[in-house]
Tab-separated table of C-alpha atoms in Angstrom:
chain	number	residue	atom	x	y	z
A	1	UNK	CA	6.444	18.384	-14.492
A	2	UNK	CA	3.030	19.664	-15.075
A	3	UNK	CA	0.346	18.685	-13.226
A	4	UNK	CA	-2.388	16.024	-14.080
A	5	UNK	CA	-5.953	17.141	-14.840
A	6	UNK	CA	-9.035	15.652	-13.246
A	7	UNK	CA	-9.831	14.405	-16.558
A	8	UNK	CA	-7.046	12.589	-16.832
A	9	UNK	CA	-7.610	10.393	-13.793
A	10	UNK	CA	-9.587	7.761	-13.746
A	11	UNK	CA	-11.721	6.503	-10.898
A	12	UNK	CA	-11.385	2.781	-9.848
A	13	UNK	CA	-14.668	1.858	-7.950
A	14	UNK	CA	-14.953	-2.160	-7.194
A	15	UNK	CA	-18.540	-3.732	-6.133
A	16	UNK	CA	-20.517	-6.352	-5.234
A	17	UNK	CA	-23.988	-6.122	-5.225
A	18	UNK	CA	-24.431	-2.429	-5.223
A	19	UNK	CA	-27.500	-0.270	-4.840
A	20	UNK	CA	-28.247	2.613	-6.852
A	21	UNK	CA	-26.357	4.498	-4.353
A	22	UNK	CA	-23.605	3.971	-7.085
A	23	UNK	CA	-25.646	5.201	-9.306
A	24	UNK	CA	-25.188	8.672	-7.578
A	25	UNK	CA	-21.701	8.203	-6.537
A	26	UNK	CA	-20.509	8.312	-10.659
A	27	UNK	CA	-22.656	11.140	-11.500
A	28	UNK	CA	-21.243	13.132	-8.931
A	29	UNK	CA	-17.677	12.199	-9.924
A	30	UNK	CA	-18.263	12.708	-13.697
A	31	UNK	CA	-19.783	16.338	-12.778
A	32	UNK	CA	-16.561	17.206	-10.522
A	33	UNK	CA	-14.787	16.399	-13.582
A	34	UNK	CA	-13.800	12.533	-13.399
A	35	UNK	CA	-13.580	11.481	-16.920
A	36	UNK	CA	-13.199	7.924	-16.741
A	37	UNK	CA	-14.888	5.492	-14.232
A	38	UNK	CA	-13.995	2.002	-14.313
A	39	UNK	CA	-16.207	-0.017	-12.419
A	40	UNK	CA	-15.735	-3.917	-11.967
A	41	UNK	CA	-18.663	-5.916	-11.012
A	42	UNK	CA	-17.266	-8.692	-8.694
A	43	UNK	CA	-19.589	-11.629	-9.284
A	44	UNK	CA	-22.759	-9.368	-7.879
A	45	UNK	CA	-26.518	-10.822	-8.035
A	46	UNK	CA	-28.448	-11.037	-11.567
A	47	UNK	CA	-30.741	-9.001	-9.478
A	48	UNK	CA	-28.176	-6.224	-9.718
A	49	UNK	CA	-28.317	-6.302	-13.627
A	50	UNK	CA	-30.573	-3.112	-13.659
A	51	UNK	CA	-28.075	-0.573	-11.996
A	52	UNK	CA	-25.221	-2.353	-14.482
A	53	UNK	CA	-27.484	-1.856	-17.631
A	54	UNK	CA	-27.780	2.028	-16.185
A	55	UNK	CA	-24.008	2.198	-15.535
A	56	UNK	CA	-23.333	0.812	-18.867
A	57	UNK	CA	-25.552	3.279	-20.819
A	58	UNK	CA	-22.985	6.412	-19.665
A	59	UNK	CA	-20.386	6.799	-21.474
A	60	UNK	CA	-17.795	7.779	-19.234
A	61	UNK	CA	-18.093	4.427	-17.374
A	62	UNK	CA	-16.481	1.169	-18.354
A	63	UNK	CA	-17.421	-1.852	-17.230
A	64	UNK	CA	-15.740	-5.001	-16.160
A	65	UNK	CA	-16.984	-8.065	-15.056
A	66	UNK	CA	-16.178	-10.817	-12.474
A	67	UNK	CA	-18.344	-13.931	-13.574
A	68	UNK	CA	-18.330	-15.197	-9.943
A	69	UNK	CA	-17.473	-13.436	-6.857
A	70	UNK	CA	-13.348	-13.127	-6.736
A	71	UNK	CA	-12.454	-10.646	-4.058
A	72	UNK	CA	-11.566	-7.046	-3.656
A	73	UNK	CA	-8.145	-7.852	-4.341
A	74	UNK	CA	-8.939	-9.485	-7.735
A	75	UNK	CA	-11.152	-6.529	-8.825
A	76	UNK	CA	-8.344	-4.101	-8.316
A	77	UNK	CA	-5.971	-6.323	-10.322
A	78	UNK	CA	-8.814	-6.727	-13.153
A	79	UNK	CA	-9.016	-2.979	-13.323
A	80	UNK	CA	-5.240	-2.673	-13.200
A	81	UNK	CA	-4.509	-4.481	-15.784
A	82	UNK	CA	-7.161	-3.110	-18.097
A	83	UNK	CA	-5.945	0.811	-17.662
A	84	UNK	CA	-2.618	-0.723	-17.953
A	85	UNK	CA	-3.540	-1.975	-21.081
A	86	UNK	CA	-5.897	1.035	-22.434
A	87	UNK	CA	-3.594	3.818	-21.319
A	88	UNK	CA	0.113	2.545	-22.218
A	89	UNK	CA	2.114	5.754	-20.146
A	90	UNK	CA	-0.592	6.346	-17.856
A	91	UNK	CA	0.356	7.778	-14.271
A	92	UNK	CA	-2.667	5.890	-12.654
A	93	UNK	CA	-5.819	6.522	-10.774
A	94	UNK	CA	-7.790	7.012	-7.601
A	95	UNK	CA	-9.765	4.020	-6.159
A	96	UNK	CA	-12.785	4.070	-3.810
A	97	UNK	CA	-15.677	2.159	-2.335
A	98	UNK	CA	-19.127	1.966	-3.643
A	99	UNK	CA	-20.963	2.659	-0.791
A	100	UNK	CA	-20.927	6.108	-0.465
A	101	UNK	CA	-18.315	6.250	2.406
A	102	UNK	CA	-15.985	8.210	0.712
A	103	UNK	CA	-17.330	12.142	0.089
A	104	UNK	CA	-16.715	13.519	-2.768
A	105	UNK	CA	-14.830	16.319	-1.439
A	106	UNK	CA	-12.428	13.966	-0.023
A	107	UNK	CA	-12.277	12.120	-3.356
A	108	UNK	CA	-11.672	15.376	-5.645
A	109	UNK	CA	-8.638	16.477	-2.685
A	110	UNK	CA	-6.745	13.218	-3.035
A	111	UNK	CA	-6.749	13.326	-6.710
A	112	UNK	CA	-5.539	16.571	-6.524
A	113	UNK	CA	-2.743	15.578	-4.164
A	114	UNK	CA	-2.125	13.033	-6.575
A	115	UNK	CA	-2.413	15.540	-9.548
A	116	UNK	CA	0.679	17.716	-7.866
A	117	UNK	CA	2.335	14.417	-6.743
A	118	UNK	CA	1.659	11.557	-9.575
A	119	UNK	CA	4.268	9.302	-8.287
A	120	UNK	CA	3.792	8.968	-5.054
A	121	UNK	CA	1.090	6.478	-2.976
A	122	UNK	CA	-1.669	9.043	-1.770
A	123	UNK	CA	-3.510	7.629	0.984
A	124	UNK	CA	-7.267	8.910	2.453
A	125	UNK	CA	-6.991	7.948	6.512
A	126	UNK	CA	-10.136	7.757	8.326
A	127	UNK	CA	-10.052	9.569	12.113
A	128	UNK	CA	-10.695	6.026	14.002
A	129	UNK	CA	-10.830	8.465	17.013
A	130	UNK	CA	-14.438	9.825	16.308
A	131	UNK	CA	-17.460	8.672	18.128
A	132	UNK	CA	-19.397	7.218	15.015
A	133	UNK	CA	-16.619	5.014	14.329
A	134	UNK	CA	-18.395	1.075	15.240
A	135	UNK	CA	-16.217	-0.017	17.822
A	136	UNK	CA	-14.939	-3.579	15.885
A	137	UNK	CA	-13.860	-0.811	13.225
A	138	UNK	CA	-11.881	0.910	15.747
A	139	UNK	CA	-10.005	-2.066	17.143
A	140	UNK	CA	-9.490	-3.820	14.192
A	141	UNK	CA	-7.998	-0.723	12.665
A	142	UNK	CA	-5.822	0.206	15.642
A	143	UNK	CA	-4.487	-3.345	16.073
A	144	UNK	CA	-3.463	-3.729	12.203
A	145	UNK	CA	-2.160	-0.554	12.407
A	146	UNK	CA	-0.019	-1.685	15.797
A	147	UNK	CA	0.848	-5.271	13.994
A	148	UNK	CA	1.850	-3.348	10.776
A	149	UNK	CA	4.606	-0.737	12.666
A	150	UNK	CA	5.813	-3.559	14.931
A	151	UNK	CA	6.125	-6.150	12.221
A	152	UNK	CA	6.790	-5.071	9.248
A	153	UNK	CA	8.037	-1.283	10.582
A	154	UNK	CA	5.884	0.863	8.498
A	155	UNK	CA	3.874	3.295	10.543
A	156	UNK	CA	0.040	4.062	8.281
A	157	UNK	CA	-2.567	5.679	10.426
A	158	UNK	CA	-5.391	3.587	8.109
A	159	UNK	CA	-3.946	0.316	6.387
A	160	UNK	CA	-7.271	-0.221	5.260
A	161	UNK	CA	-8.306	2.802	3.688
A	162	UNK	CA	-10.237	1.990	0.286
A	163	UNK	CA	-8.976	5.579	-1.247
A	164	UNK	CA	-5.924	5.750	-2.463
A	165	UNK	CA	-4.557	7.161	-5.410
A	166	UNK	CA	-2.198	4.834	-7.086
A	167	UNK	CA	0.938	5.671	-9.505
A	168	UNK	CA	1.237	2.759	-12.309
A	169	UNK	CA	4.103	1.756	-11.043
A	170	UNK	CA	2.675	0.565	-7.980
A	171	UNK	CA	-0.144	-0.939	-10.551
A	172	UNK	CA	2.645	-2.891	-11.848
A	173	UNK	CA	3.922	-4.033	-8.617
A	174	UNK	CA	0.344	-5.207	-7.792
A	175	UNK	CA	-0.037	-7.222	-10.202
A	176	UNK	CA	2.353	-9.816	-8.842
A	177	UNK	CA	0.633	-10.055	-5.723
A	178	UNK	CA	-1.252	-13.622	-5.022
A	179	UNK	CA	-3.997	-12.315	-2.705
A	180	UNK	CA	-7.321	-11.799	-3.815
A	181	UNK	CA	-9.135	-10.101	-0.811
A	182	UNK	CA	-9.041	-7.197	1.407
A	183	UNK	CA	-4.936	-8.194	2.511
A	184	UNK	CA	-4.333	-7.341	-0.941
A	185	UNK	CA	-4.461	-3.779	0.138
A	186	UNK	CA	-2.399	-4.540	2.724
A	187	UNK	CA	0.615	-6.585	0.739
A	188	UNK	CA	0.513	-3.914	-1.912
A	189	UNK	CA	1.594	-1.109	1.112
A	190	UNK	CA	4.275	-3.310	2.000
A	191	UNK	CA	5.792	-3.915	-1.918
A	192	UNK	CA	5.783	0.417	-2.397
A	193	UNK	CA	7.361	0.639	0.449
A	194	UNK	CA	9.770	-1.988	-0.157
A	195	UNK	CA	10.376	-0.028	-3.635
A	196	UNK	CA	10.695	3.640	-2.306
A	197	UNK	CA	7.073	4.397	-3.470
A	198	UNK	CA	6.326	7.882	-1.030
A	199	UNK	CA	3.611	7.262	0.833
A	200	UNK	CA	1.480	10.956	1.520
A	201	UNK	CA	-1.426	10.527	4.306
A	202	UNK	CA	-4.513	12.403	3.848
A	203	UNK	CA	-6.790	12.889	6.285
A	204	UNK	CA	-10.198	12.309	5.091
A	205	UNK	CA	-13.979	12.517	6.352
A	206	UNK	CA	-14.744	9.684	8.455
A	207	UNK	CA	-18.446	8.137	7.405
A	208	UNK	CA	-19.988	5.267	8.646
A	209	UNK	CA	-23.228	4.282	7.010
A	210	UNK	CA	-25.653	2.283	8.868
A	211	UNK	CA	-22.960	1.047	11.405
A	212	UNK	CA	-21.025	0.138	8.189
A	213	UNK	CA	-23.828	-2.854	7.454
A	214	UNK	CA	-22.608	-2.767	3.892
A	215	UNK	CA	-19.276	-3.802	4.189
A	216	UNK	CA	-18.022	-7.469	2.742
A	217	UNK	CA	-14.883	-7.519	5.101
A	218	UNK	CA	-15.098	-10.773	7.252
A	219	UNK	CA	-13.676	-9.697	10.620
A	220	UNK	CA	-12.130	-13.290	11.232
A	221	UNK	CA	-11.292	-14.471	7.943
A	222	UNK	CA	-10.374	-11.293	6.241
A	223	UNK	CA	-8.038	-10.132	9.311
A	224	UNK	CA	-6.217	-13.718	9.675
A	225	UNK	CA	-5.381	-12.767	5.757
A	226	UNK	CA	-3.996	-9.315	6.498
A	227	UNK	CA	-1.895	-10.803	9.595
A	228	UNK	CA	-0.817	-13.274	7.310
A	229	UNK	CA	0.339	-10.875	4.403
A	230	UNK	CA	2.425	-8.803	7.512
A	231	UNK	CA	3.798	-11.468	9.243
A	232	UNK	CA	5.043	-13.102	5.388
A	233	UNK	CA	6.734	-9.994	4.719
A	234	UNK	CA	8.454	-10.348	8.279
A	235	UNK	CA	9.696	-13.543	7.903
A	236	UNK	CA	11.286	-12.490	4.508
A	237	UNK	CA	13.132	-10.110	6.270
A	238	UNK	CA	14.074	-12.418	9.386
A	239	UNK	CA	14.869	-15.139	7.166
A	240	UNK	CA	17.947	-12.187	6.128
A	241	UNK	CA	18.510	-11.840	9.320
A	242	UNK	CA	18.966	-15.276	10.225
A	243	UNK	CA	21.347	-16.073	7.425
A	244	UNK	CA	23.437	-12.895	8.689
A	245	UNK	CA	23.529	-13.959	12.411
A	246	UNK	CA	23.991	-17.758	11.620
A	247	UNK	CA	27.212	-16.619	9.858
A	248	UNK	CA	28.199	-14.205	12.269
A	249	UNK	CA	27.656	-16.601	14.840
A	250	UNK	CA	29.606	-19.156	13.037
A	251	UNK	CA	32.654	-16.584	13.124
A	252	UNK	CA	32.097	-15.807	16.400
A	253	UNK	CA	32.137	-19.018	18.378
A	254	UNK	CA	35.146	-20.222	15.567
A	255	UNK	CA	37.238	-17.538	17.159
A	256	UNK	CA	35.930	-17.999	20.506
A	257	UNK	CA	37.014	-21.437	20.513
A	258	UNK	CA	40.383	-20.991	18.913
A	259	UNK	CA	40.812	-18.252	21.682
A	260	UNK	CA	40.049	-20.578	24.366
A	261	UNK	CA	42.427	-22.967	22.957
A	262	UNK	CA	45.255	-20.764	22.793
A	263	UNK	CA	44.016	-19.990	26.907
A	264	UNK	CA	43.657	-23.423	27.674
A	265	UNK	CA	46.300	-23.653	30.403
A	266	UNK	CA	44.424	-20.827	31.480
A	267	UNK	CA	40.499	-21.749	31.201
A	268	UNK	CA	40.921	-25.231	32.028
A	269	UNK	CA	42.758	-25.250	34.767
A	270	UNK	CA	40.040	-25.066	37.724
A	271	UNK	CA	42.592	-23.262	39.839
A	272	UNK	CA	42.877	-20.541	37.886
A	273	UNK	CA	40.863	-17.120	37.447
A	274	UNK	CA	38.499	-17.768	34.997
A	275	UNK	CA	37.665	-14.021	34.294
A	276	UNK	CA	40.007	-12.723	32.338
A	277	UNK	CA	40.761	-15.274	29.604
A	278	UNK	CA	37.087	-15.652	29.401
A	279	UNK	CA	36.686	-12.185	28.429
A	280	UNK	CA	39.189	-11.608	25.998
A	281	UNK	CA	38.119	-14.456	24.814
A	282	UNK	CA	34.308	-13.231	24.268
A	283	UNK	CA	35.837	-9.626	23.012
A	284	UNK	CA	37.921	-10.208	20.281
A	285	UNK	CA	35.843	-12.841	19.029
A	286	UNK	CA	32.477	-10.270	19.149
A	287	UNK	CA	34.751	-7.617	17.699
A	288	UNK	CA	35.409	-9.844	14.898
A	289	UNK	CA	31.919	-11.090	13.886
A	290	UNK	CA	30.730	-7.619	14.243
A	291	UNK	CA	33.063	-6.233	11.664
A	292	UNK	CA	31.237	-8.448	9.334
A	293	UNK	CA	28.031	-8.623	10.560
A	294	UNK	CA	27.224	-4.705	11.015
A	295	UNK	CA	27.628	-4.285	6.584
A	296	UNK	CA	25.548	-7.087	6.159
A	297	UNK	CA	22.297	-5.866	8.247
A	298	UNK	CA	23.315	-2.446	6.684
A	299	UNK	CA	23.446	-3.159	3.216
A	300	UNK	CA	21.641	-6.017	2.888
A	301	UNK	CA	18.982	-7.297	5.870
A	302	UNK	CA	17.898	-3.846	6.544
A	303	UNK	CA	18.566	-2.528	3.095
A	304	UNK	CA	17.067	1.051	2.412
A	305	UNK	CA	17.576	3.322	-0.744
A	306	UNK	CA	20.564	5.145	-0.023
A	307	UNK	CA	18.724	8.950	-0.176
A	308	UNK	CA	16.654	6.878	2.643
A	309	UNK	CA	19.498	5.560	4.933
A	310	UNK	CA	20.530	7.048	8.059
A	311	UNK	CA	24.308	7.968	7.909
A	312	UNK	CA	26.313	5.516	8.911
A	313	UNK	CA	28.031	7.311	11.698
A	314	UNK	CA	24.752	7.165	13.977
A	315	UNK	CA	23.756	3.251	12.927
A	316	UNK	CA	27.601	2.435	14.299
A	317	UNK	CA	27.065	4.145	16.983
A	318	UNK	CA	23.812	2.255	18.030
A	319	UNK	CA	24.626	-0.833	16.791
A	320	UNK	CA	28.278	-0.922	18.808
A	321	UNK	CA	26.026	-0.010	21.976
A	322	UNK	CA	23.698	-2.361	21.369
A	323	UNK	CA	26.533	-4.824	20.198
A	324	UNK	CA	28.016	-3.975	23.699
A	325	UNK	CA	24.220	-4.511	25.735
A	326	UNK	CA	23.941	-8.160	24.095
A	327	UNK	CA	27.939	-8.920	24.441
A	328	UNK	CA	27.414	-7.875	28.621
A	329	UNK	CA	24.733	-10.426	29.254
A	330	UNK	CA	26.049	-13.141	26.722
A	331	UNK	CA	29.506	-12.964	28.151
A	332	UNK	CA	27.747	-12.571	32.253
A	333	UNK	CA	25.506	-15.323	31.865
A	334	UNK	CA	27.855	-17.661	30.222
A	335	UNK	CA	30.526	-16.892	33.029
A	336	UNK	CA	27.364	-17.483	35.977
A	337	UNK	CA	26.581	-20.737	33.838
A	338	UNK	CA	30.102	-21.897	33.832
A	339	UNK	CA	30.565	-21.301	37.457
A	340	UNK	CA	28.416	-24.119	37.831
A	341	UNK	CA	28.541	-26.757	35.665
A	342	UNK	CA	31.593	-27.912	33.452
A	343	UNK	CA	33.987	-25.261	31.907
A	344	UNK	CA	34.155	-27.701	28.670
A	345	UNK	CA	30.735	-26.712	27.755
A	346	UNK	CA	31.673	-23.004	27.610
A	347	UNK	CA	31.377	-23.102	23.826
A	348	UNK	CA	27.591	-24.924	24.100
A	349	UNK	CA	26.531	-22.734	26.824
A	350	UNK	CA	27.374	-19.489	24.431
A	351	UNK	CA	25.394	-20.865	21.279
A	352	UNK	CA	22.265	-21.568	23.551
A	353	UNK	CA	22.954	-18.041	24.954
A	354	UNK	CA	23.279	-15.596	22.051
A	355	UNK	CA	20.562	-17.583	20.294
A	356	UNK	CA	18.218	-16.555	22.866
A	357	UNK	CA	19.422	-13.052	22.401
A	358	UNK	CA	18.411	-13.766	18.538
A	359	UNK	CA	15.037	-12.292	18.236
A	360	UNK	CA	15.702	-9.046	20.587
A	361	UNK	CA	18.710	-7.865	18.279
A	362	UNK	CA	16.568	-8.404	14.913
A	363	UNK	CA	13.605	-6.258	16.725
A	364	UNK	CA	16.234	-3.215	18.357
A	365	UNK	CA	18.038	-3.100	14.854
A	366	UNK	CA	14.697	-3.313	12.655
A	367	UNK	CA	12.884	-1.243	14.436
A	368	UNK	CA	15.612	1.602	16.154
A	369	UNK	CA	19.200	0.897	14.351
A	370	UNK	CA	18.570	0.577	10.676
A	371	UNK	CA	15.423	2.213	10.876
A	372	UNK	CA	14.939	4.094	7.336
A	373	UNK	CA	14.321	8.137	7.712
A	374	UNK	CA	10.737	9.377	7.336
């Protein structure tokens, strides 16, 4: 496939209440060789009308307008869905900031990444590691970035990065997404990667302008958005997992009790070694579940593209050893807890046991079993 030009790509660039810094910022990307600059005014002042009237006078910008302020999110969608629209078969296009936080250098090399690589999500990550980085920056970025791998099990160095080059397909995606501020960043991450999109990390300048004064991101608000949008997407996925366990669990205390019937000379008898019955009990009835329960988290709670999947052989492997971690202490504790108290409420103590064990399975097989490959 050839490669896309420069020319060919626009530039997305959403503002509120710029100054003429953006003025610059399009020259300097219509001299590199940008095109096509589609700017959406978000609701800014009236006293902003002068740099619009300037903007509107070049010919390689197009304007779009927000009659109030709608978010970040919005903007992208409004600009989405008019180069959808303008350029049926386009690939897509880079987006930035307005403030001047993104050099042009860094700019021009993700569109060329993108240029090689149209189909893929090209992200430009900011070193948070740097010593002009403002310190609520820092730990907002490395605990969304810590939330983001443990929750929803991608792994992005910047989440937040405002320049990105986008395929249309993931324009497409995007457009389905209800947010309207800075999570909607975040959400669409989580829909490419739910899709396959390849995600390619850039690492860009890292620029800071007057301890980032400029920026419209509401630390409070804003972040309880993004958390929101993550821990959403989790509960999708746990939801899955809950309807896989429930039924699993269903099998397994079915069999467990049938088993126990069939022992019941055996179990009930207080006379009588407990041990043994109890465990073959616990076995075949974990052996059981498991046969069913292992294809479902595969295939369907932990789904992956195939050419994504690790081979089946491995997942097995860990999930039968962590199968065999969770059936130790369900099967030990249950035997302690019916040592003392009532052997009749073997079957009640187990429920309230692997239940417990609920939420550490989902995490070990999310996060280490089913895990897709990088």
């Amino acid at each position: 496939m050839a490669e896309l030009k420069l020319d060919r790509i626009p530039v997305i660039i959403p503002t509120l209440n710029p100054d003429h810094r953006l003025l610059e910022i399009t020259s300097q990307l219509h001299d590199a060789g940008f095109a096509e600059i589609i700017i959406i005014d978000d609701g800014s002042d009236a006293s902003c009308g002068e740099i619009f009237t300037a903007l509107e006078q070049r010919s390689y910008c197009h304007i779009l307008h927000h009659g109030v302020n709608r978010g970040k999110g919005a903007a992208l969608k409004t600009a989405f869905m008019d180069y959808l629209s303008r350029h049926p078969g386009g690939r897509g296009g880079i987006t930035t900031d307005d403030d001047g936080q993104h050099t042009l250098n860094d700019i021009i090399n993700v569109a060329e990444n993108f240029a090689r690589e149209p189909d893929s999500l090209h992200l430009g990550c900011r070193n948070f590691d740097q010593d002009n980085v403002p310190w609520k920056s820092k730990f907002g970025n490395t605990l969304t970035r810590g939330i983001f791998r443990l929750l929803a099990g991608v792994s992005i160095a910047d989440t937040q990065t405002g320049l990105r080059a986008i395929p249309a397909e993931v324009m497409e995606l995007s457009l389905a997404i209800p947010g309207n501020r800075f999570e909607f960043e975040t959400e669409m991450l989580l829909r490419a990667w739910d899709k396959n999109i390849k995600f390619n990390e850039i690492t860009i300048e890292t620029v800071y302008l007057d301890n980032n004064a400029g920026t419209h991101f509401h630390p409070i608000k804003d972040a309880a958005l993004i958390y929101r949008v993550i821990f959403l997407h989790l509960m999708q996925q746990l939801f899955r997992f809950l309807l896989s366990s429930m039924s699993s669990a269903l099998i397994d205390v079915l069999v467990f009790m049938f088993l126990i019937k069939c022992f019941a000379g055996t179990i009930f008898d207080e006379h009588t070694s407990l041990a043994l019955p109890l465990l073959a009990s616990c076995a075949v009835a974990r052996i059981i579940s498991a046969a069913w329960n292992y294809p479902v988290n595969r295939y369907w709670v932990f789904a992956v593209p195939p050419e994504k999947r690790t081979p089946w052989g491995t997942t097995l492997l860990k999930y039968l050893a962590l199968g065999t971690a969770i059936f130790s202490v369900s099967y030990w504790t249950t035997f302690e807890l019916a040592q003392h108290s009532s052997r009749t409420l073997l079957p009640y103590w187990k429920l309230l046991i692997d239940t417990g064990l609920f939420f550490f399975s989902f995490i070990i097989q999310k996060s280490f079993i089913f895990k897709r490959k990088s």
